[in-house]
Amino acid sequence: MSLTYASLQTSLATLTAIPTTDTNFQSVLPDAIQYSENRLYRELDLLTEDVRDSSSSTSSLNRNFTLPTSIGTFQVVSGINIITPANSVADAGTRNPLTPVSRDVLDLIWPSSTGAAVPQNFCYLSQSLISGQANVLLGPWPDNVYTVEVIGKIIPTPLSATNTTTFLSLYLPDIFLAGCMIYFCGYMKSYGAMADDPKMAQSWSNQYDQLFQSAASWEARKHFAGASWTSAKIEPTAQAQRG
């Protein structure tokens, strides 16, 4: 089973007994999708969230660098590469991985632009309240304009009427639907001791948790974090390796 925006509406309407033409249903639907997507993107280490963005460059003698936004807003940064020589695009130059350190280290070792060179380290500085995009500091201060390749996780474009399929709807439709139903339980006031059906939300939460375990195991294997750091699953009758 896979889901599209239209079929998700049909499934939710069937499970909630609310017609898709209901005004309130249509009003709640985007919030339910966002709730389910945000949980899955935060809780699962999905490969589909991983991107590389080399659309931004350093400014000479300026250690401040704002993460690029051409692909999406970075939520987690797993690596930053400085491309040398100066003014080279990512695939035409040499990648120089930066080592993350604390701000105190950068302020102590490279307190000014004196000794500017190709950056070797970075640290988080702040995160914009408006865009959500993070700013980092570089050290040493860049002595030229260098292309910066940022590797990390973004939140992909949500499912909507104009984006009718996503990775979650196509490959994790069961847990995605369960997440949406948890949110709809709150809308239907089936989310507590005084609710008409107090077990409804709990049942969907339990279903979500069960599906989450298999999805998490699947994603771990994609990262070669399965048995013995391979892509193999752990067999229940196999003995653990020593050492």
PDB file of C-alpha atoms in Angstrom:
ATOM      1  CA  MET A   1       0.000   0.000   0.000  1.00  0.00           C
ATOM      2  CA  SER A   2       1.188   3.491  -0.800  1.00  0.00           C
ATOM      3  CA  LEU A   3      -0.566   6.788  -0.226  1.00  0.00           C
ATOM      4  CA  THR A   4      -1.136   9.924  -2.206  1.00  0.00           C
ATOM      5  CA  TYR A   5      -2.616  13.144  -0.884  1.00  0.00           C
ATOM      6  CA  ALA A   6      -6.002  12.079  -2.220  1.00  0.00           C
ATOM      7  CA  SER A   7      -5.888   8.507  -0.921  1.00  0.00           C
ATOM      8  CA  LEU A   8      -4.696   9.707   2.500  1.00  0.00           C
ATOM      9  CA  GLN A   9      -7.800  11.860   2.732  1.00  0.00           C
ATOM     10  CA  THR A  10      -9.954   8.885   1.792  1.00  0.00           C
ATOM     11  CA  SER A  11      -8.305   6.636   4.389  1.00  0.00           C
ATOM     12  CA  LEU A  12      -8.600   9.235   7.146  1.00  0.00           C
ATOM     13  CA  ALA A  13     -12.217   9.918   6.258  1.00  0.00           C
ATOM     14  CA  THR A  14     -12.970   6.186   6.485  1.00  0.00           C
ATOM     15  CA  LEU A  15     -11.186   5.743   9.818  1.00  0.00           C
ATOM     16  CA  THR A  16     -12.681   8.866  11.417  1.00  0.00           C
ATOM     17  CA  ALA A  17     -16.124   8.613   9.818  1.00  0.00           C
ATOM     18  CA  ILE A  18     -15.812  12.247   8.741  1.00  0.00           C
ATOM     19  CA  PRO A  19     -16.459  13.058   5.068  1.00  0.00           C
ATOM     20  CA  THR A  20     -13.587  14.605   3.140  1.00  0.00           C
ATOM     21  CA  THR A  21     -15.927  17.442   2.149  1.00  0.00           C
ATOM     22  CA  ASP A  22     -16.285  18.494   5.784  1.00  0.00           C
ATOM     23  CA  THR A  23     -14.825  21.990   6.246  1.00  0.00           C
ATOM     24  CA  ASN A  24     -13.280  21.171   9.610  1.00  0.00           C
ATOM     25  CA  PHE A  25     -11.739  17.977   8.228  1.00  0.00           C
ATOM     26  CA  GLN A  26      -9.987  19.973   5.505  1.00  0.00           C
ATOM     27  CA  SER A  27      -8.860  22.530   8.064  1.00  0.00           C
ATOM     28  CA  VAL A  28      -7.326  19.913  10.375  1.00  0.00           C
ATOM     29  CA  LEU A  29      -5.761  17.782   7.619  1.00  0.00           C
ATOM     30  CA  PRO A  30      -2.602  19.924   7.028  1.00  0.00           C
ATOM     31  CA  ASP A  31      -1.905  19.994  10.776  1.00  0.00           C
ATOM     32  CA  ALA A  32      -2.311  16.223  11.031  1.00  0.00           C
ATOM     33  CA  ILE A  33       0.101  15.726   8.137  1.00  0.00           C
ATOM     34  CA  GLN A  34       2.619  18.080   9.702  1.00  0.00           C
ATOM     35  CA  TYR A  35       2.319  16.330  13.082  1.00  0.00           C
ATOM     36  CA  SER A  36       2.950  12.905  11.581  1.00  0.00           C
ATOM     37  CA  GLU A  37       5.754  14.062   9.282  1.00  0.00           C
ATOM     38  CA  ASN A  38       7.581  16.002  12.006  1.00  0.00           C
ATOM     39  CA  ARG A  39       7.507  13.035  14.365  1.00  0.00           C
ATOM     40  CA  LEU A  40       8.838  10.655  11.740  1.00  0.00           C
ATOM     41  CA  TYR A  41      11.544  13.009  10.516  1.00  0.00           C
ATOM     42  CA  ARG A  42      12.714  13.693  14.066  1.00  0.00           C
ATOM     43  CA  GLU A  43      12.443  10.164  15.414  1.00  0.00           C
ATOM     44  CA  LEU A  44      13.685   8.152  12.442  1.00  0.00           C
ATOM     45  CA  ASP A  45      17.168   8.624  11.005  1.00  0.00           C
ATOM     46  CA  LEU A  46      15.830   8.703   7.443  1.00  0.00           C
ATOM     47  CA  LEU A  47      18.239   8.745   4.530  1.00  0.00           C
ATOM     48  CA  THR A  48      15.725  10.760   2.539  1.00  0.00           C
ATOM     49  CA  GLU A  49      16.417  13.718   4.840  1.00  0.00           C
ATOM     50  CA  ASP A  50      20.142  13.737   4.011  1.00  0.00           C
ATOM     51  CA  VAL A  51      21.275  16.329   1.468  1.00  0.00           C
ATOM     52  CA  ARG A  52      24.406  18.121   0.267  1.00  0.00           C
ATOM     53  CA  ASP A  53      24.184  21.833  -0.463  1.00  0.00           C
ATOM     54  CA  SER A  54      27.138  23.721  -1.941  1.00  0.00           C
ATOM     55  CA  SER A  55      25.268  26.831  -3.073  1.00  0.00           C
ATOM     56  CA  SER A  56      26.932  29.233  -0.608  1.00  0.00           C
ATOM     57  CA  SER A  57      30.445  30.547  -0.093  1.00  0.00           C
ATOM     58  CA  THR A  58      32.486  32.171   2.632  1.00  0.00           C
ATOM     59  CA  SER A  59      33.218  35.878   2.724  1.00  0.00           C
ATOM     60  CA  SER A  60      36.848  36.868   2.894  1.00  0.00           C
ATOM     61  CA  LEU A  61      37.954  37.860   6.427  1.00  0.00           C
ATOM     62  CA  ASN A  62      34.494  37.091   7.824  1.00  0.00           C
ATOM     63  CA  ARG A  63      34.185  34.074  10.091  1.00  0.00           C
ATOM     64  CA  ASN A  64      30.371  34.105  10.108  1.00  0.00           C
ATOM     65  CA  PHE A  65      28.631  31.723   7.723  1.00  0.00           C
ATOM     66  CA  THR A  66      24.905  31.128   7.301  1.00  0.00           C
ATOM     67  CA  LEU A  67      23.938  27.655   6.179  1.00  0.00           C
ATOM     68  CA  PRO A  68      22.498  27.636   2.631  1.00  0.00           C
ATOM     69  CA  THR A  69      18.757  27.364   2.004  1.00  0.00           C
ATOM     70  CA  SER A  70      18.531  26.372  -1.669  1.00  0.00           C
ATOM     71  CA  ILE A  71      17.472  22.790  -0.869  1.00  0.00           C
ATOM     72  CA  GLY A  72      15.853  23.243   2.530  1.00  0.00           C
ATOM     73  CA  THR A  73      16.411  24.304   6.119  1.00  0.00           C
ATOM     74  CA  PHE A  74      19.134  22.268   7.785  1.00  0.00           C
ATOM     75  CA  GLN A  75      17.951  20.723  11.038  1.00  0.00           C
ATOM     76  CA  VAL A  76      21.091  18.686  11.711  1.00  0.00           C
ATOM     77  CA  VAL A  77      24.553  19.222  10.221  1.00  0.00           C
ATOM     78  CA  SER A  78      26.656  16.079   9.898  1.00  0.00           C
ATOM     79  CA  GLY A  79      29.565  17.688   8.073  1.00  0.00           C
ATOM     80  CA  ILE A  80      30.944  20.796   6.381  1.00  0.00           C
ATOM     81  CA  ASN A  81      33.541  20.820   3.600  1.00  0.00           C
ATOM     82  CA  ILE A  82      35.578  23.781   2.424  1.00  0.00           C
ATOM     83  CA  ILE A  83      36.351  23.501  -1.296  1.00  0.00           C
ATOM     84  CA  THR A  84      39.840  24.464  -2.405  1.00  0.00           C
ATOM     85  CA  PRO A  85      41.267  26.203  -4.307  1.00  0.00           C
ATOM     86  CA  ALA A  86      39.304  29.403  -3.761  1.00  0.00           C
ATOM     87  CA  ASN A  87      36.292  30.050  -6.005  1.00  0.00           C
ATOM     88  CA  SER A  88      36.100  26.391  -7.088  1.00  0.00           C
ATOM     89  CA  VAL A  89      32.776  24.561  -7.321  1.00  0.00           C
ATOM     90  CA  ALA A  90      32.390  21.463  -5.167  1.00  0.00           C
ATOM     91  CA  ASP A  91      33.047  18.800  -7.811  1.00  0.00           C
ATOM     92  CA  ALA A  92      35.901  20.714  -9.447  1.00  0.00           C
ATOM     93  CA  GLY A  93      37.979  21.214  -6.310  1.00  0.00           C
ATOM     94  CA  THR A  94      39.195  19.375  -3.220  1.00  0.00           C
ATOM     95  CA  ARG A  95      36.942  18.786  -0.229  1.00  0.00           C
ATOM     96  CA  ASN A  96      38.499  19.773   3.114  1.00  0.00           C
ATOM     97  CA  PRO A  97      36.337  18.470   5.991  1.00  0.00           C
ATOM     98  CA  LEU A  98      35.954  20.810   8.964  1.00  0.00           C
ATOM     99  CA  THR A  99      36.207  19.530  12.529  1.00  0.00           C
ATOM    100  CA  PRO A 100      33.432  20.698  14.883  1.00  0.00           C
ATOM    101  CA  VAL A 101      34.647  22.415  18.060  1.00  0.00           C
ATOM    102  CA  SER A 102      33.162  24.715  20.693  1.00  0.00           C
ATOM    103  CA  ARG A 103      32.836  28.462  20.280  1.00  0.00           C
ATOM    104  CA  ASP A 104      35.316  28.912  23.139  1.00  0.00           C
ATOM    105  CA  VAL A 105      37.979  27.084  21.130  1.00  0.00           C
ATOM    106  CA  LEU A 106      37.476  29.302  18.075  1.00  0.00           C
ATOM    107  CA  ASP A 107      37.446  32.480  20.165  1.00  0.00           C
ATOM    108  CA  LEU A 108      40.661  31.436  21.908  1.00  0.00           C
ATOM    109  CA  ILE A 109      42.700  30.190  18.947  1.00  0.00           C
ATOM    110  CA  TRP A 110      41.411  32.543  16.234  1.00  0.00           C
ATOM    111  CA  PRO A 111      40.079  35.651  18.017  1.00  0.00           C
ATOM    112  CA  SER A 112      40.595  37.890  14.975  1.00  0.00           C
ATOM    113  CA  SER A 113      41.266  37.802  11.240  1.00  0.00           C
ATOM    114  CA  THR A 114      45.009  37.749  11.910  1.00  0.00           C
ATOM    115  CA  GLY A 115      46.369  34.553  10.432  1.00  0.00           C
ATOM    116  CA  ALA A 116      43.400  34.122   8.098  1.00  0.00           C
ATOM    117  CA  ALA A 117      43.627  30.928   6.045  1.00  0.00           C
ATOM    118  CA  VAL A 118      41.532  28.025   4.797  1.00  0.00           C
ATOM    119  CA  PRO A 119      39.087  27.220   7.633  1.00  0.00           C
ATOM    120  CA  GLN A 120      39.695  24.010   9.572  1.00  0.00           C
ATOM    121  CA  ASN A 121      36.998  24.100  12.268  1.00  0.00           C
ATOM    122  CA  PHE A 122      33.435  25.237  12.789  1.00  0.00           C
ATOM    123  CA  CYS A 123      30.916  25.622  15.587  1.00  0.00           C
ATOM    124  CA  TYR A 124      27.237  26.482  15.816  1.00  0.00           C
ATOM    125  CA  LEU A 125      26.579  30.133  16.640  1.00  0.00           C
ATOM    126  CA  SER A 126      22.808  30.668  16.518  1.00  0.00           C
ATOM    127  CA  GLN A 127      19.596  29.734  14.741  1.00  0.00           C
ATOM    128  CA  SER A 128      17.250  32.236  13.123  1.00  0.00           C
ATOM    129  CA  LEU A 129      13.808  32.520  14.689  1.00  0.00           C
ATOM    130  CA  ILE A 130      12.405  33.517  11.294  1.00  0.00           C
ATOM    131  CA  SER A 131      13.956  31.080   8.827  1.00  0.00           C
ATOM    132  CA  GLY A 132      15.090  28.398  11.270  1.00  0.00           C
ATOM    133  CA  GLN A 133      18.407  28.314   9.464  1.00  0.00           C
ATOM    134  CA  ALA A 134      21.549  28.057  11.574  1.00  0.00           C
ATOM    135  CA  ASN A 135      24.639  30.234  11.572  1.00  0.00           C
ATOM    136  CA  VAL A 136      28.123  28.871  12.207  1.00  0.00           C
ATOM    137  CA  LEU A 137      31.540  30.320  12.969  1.00  0.00           C
ATOM    138  CA  LEU A 138      34.645  29.278  11.051  1.00  0.00           C
ATOM    139  CA  GLY A 139      38.241  29.095  12.168  1.00  0.00           C
ATOM    140  CA  PRO A 140      40.660  30.242  11.077  1.00  0.00           C
ATOM    141  CA  TRP A 141      38.887  33.178   9.460  1.00  0.00           C
ATOM    142  CA  PRO A 142      38.698  32.536   5.687  1.00  0.00           C
ATOM    143  CA  ASP A 143      41.335  34.402   3.705  1.00  0.00           C
ATOM    144  CA  ASN A 144      39.396  34.133   0.451  1.00  0.00           C
ATOM    145  CA  VAL A 145      36.049  33.171  -1.044  1.00  0.00           C
ATOM    146  CA  TYR A 146      35.601  29.405  -0.699  1.00  0.00           C
ATOM    147  CA  THR A 147      32.639  27.270  -1.723  1.00  0.00           C
ATOM    148  CA  VAL A 148      31.148  25.578   1.336  1.00  0.00           C
ATOM    149  CA  GLU A 149      29.500  22.161   1.066  1.00  0.00           C
ATOM    150  CA  VAL A 150      27.098  21.457   3.924  1.00  0.00           C
ATOM    151  CA  ILE A 151      25.922  17.893   4.576  1.00  0.00           C
ATOM    152  CA  GLY A 152      23.020  17.245   6.889  1.00  0.00           C
ATOM    153  CA  LYS A 153      19.323  16.680   7.385  1.00  0.00           C
ATOM    154  CA  ILE A 154      16.450  18.847   6.204  1.00  0.00           C
ATOM    155  CA  ILE A 155      12.688  18.482   6.531  1.00  0.00           C
ATOM    156  CA  PRO A 156      11.456  17.612   3.017  1.00  0.00           C
ATOM    157  CA  THR A 157       8.502  19.344   1.368  1.00  0.00           C
ATOM    158  CA  PRO A 158       5.301  18.184   3.104  1.00  0.00           C
ATOM    159  CA  LEU A 159       2.524  16.198   1.482  1.00  0.00           C
ATOM    160  CA  SER A 160      -0.107  18.525   0.044  1.00  0.00           C
ATOM    161  CA  ALA A 161      -2.459  19.069  -2.847  1.00  0.00           C
ATOM    162  CA  THR A 162       0.470  20.356  -4.913  1.00  0.00           C
ATOM    163  CA  ASN A 163       2.993  17.780  -3.642  1.00  0.00           C
ATOM    164  CA  THR A 164       0.891  14.668  -3.900  1.00  0.00           C
ATOM    165  CA  THR A 165       3.467  12.035  -2.874  1.00  0.00           C
ATOM    166  CA  THR A 166       6.443  11.974  -0.514  1.00  0.00           C
ATOM    167  CA  PHE A 167       8.879   9.351   0.705  1.00  0.00           C
ATOM    168  CA  LEU A 168       6.714   8.812   3.784  1.00  0.00           C
ATOM    169  CA  SER A 169       3.497   8.378   1.817  1.00  0.00           C
ATOM    170  CA  LEU A 170       5.112   5.977  -0.648  1.00  0.00           C
ATOM    171  CA  TYR A 171       7.403   3.882   1.551  1.00  0.00           C
ATOM    172  CA  LEU A 172       6.145   4.327   5.124  1.00  0.00           C
ATOM    173  CA  PRO A 173       2.405   4.775   4.521  1.00  0.00           C
ATOM    174  CA  ASP A 174       1.260   2.676   7.483  1.00  0.00           C
ATOM    175  CA  ILE A 175       3.098   4.583  10.196  1.00  0.00           C
ATOM    176  CA  PHE A 176       2.456   7.888   8.412  1.00  0.00           C
ATOM    177  CA  LEU A 177      -1.279   7.184   8.489  1.00  0.00           C
ATOM    178  CA  ALA A 178      -1.081   6.148  12.155  1.00  0.00           C
ATOM    179  CA  GLY A 179       0.620   9.435  13.009  1.00  0.00           C
ATOM    180  CA  CYS A 180      -2.140  11.382  11.260  1.00  0.00           C
ATOM    181  CA  MET A 181      -4.779   9.422  13.151  1.00  0.00           C
ATOM    182  CA  ILE A 182      -3.178  10.275  16.499  1.00  0.00           C
ATOM    183  CA  TYR A 183      -3.656  13.951  15.665  1.00  0.00           C
ATOM    184  CA  PHE A 184      -7.223  13.419  14.445  1.00  0.00           C
ATOM    185  CA  CYS A 185      -8.043  11.703  17.745  1.00  0.00           C
ATOM    186  CA  GLY A 186      -7.347  15.017  19.439  1.00  0.00           C
ATOM    187  CA  TYR A 187      -9.604  16.795  16.974  1.00  0.00           C
ATOM    188  CA  MET A 188     -12.394  14.297  17.662  1.00  0.00           C
ATOM    189  CA  LYS A 189     -11.836  14.715  21.431  1.00  0.00           C
ATOM    190  CA  SER A 190     -10.983  11.030  21.731  1.00  0.00           C
ATOM    191  CA  TYR A 191      -7.848  11.787  23.644  1.00  0.00           C
ATOM    192  CA  GLY A 192      -8.437  11.450  27.365  1.00  0.00           C
ATOM    193  CA  ALA A 193     -10.393   9.961  30.220  1.00  0.00           C
ATOM    194  CA  MET A 194     -13.484  12.063  29.486  1.00  0.00           C
ATOM    195  CA  ALA A 195     -13.452  11.317  25.748  1.00  0.00           C
ATOM    196  CA  ASP A 196     -16.202   9.395  23.987  1.00  0.00           C
ATOM    197  CA  ASP A 197     -13.678   6.673  23.152  1.00  0.00           C
ATOM    198  CA  PRO A 198     -10.726   7.074  25.558  1.00  0.00           C
ATOM    199  CA  LYS A 199      -8.904   4.060  24.120  1.00  0.00           C
ATOM    200  CA  MET A 200      -8.903   5.297  20.526  1.00  0.00           C
ATOM    201  CA  ALA A 201      -5.870   7.574  20.807  1.00  0.00           C
ATOM    202  CA  GLN A 202      -4.033   5.026  22.942  1.00  0.00           C
ATOM    203  CA  SER A 203      -4.687   2.320  20.364  1.00  0.00           C
ATOM    204  CA  TRP A 204      -3.333   4.444  17.532  1.00  0.00           C
ATOM    205  CA  SER A 205      -0.330   5.477  19.638  1.00  0.00           C
ATOM    206  CA  ASN A 206       0.404   1.821  20.346  1.00  0.00           C
ATOM    207  CA  GLN A 207       0.073   1.019  16.661  1.00  0.00           C
ATOM    208  CA  TYR A 208       2.447   3.863  15.814  1.00  0.00           C
ATOM    209  CA  ASP A 209       4.992   2.596  18.360  1.00  0.00           C
ATOM    210  CA  GLN A 210       4.886  -0.958  16.965  1.00  0.00           C
ATOM    211  CA  LEU A 211       5.326   0.246  13.393  1.00  0.00           C
ATOM    212  CA  PHE A 212       8.103   2.576  14.511  1.00  0.00           C
ATOM    213  CA  GLN A 213      10.254  -0.316  15.734  1.00  0.00           C
ATOM    214  CA  SER A 214      10.296  -2.009  12.336  1.00  0.00           C
ATOM    215  CA  ALA A 215      10.833   1.275  10.496  1.00  0.00           C
ATOM    216  CA  ALA A 216      13.729   2.217  12.796  1.00  0.00           C
ATOM    217  CA  SER A 217      15.362  -1.174  12.268  1.00  0.00           C
ATOM    218  CA  TRP A 218      14.967  -0.820   8.492  1.00  0.00           C
ATOM    219  CA  GLU A 219      16.598   2.621   8.479  1.00  0.00           C
ATOM    220  CA  ALA A 220      19.425   1.457  10.775  1.00  0.00           C
ATOM    221  CA  ARG A 221      20.279  -1.256   8.278  1.00  0.00           C
ATOM    222  CA  LYS A 222      20.483   1.336   5.499  1.00  0.00           C
ATOM    223  CA  HIS A 223      23.166   3.075   7.563  1.00  0.00           C
ATOM    224  CA  PHE A 224      25.016  -0.242   8.027  1.00  0.00           C
ATOM    225  CA  ALA A 225      24.113  -0.048  11.701  1.00  0.00           C
ATOM    226  CA  GLY A 226      22.565  -3.498  11.743  1.00  0.00           C
ATOM    227  CA  ALA A 227      24.108  -6.705  13.053  1.00  0.00           C
ATOM    228  CA  SER A 228      27.895  -6.295  13.390  1.00  0.00           C
ATOM    229  CA  TRP A 229      27.611  -2.903  11.639  1.00  0.00           C
ATOM    230  CA  THR A 230      26.329  -4.438   8.428  1.00  0.00           C
ATOM    231  CA  SER A 231      23.044  -4.022   6.557  1.00  0.00           C
ATOM    232  CA  ALA A 232      21.866  -7.393   7.881  1.00  0.00           C
ATOM    233  CA  LYS A 233      19.106  -7.660  10.451  1.00  0.00           C
ATOM    234  CA  ILE A 234      19.644  -9.287  13.829  1.00  0.00           C
ATOM    235  CA  GLU A 235      18.422 -12.865  13.722  1.00  0.00           C
ATOM    236  CA  PRO A 236      16.590 -13.893  16.917  1.00  0.00           C
ATOM    237  CA  THR A 237      18.353 -17.265  17.133  1.00  0.00           C
ATOM    238  CA  ALA A 238      21.855 -16.013  16.265  1.00  0.00           C
ATOM    239  CA  GLN A 239      24.425 -15.658  19.021  1.00  0.00           C
ATOM    240  CA  ALA A 240      26.054 -12.284  19.497  1.00  0.00           C
ATOM    241  CA  GLN A 241      29.617 -12.002  18.254  1.00  0.00           C
ATOM    242  CA  ARG A 242      32.378 -11.587  20.799  1.00  0.00           C
ATOM    243  CA  GLY A 243      34.763  -8.624  20.794  1.00  0.00           C
TER     244      GLY A 243
END
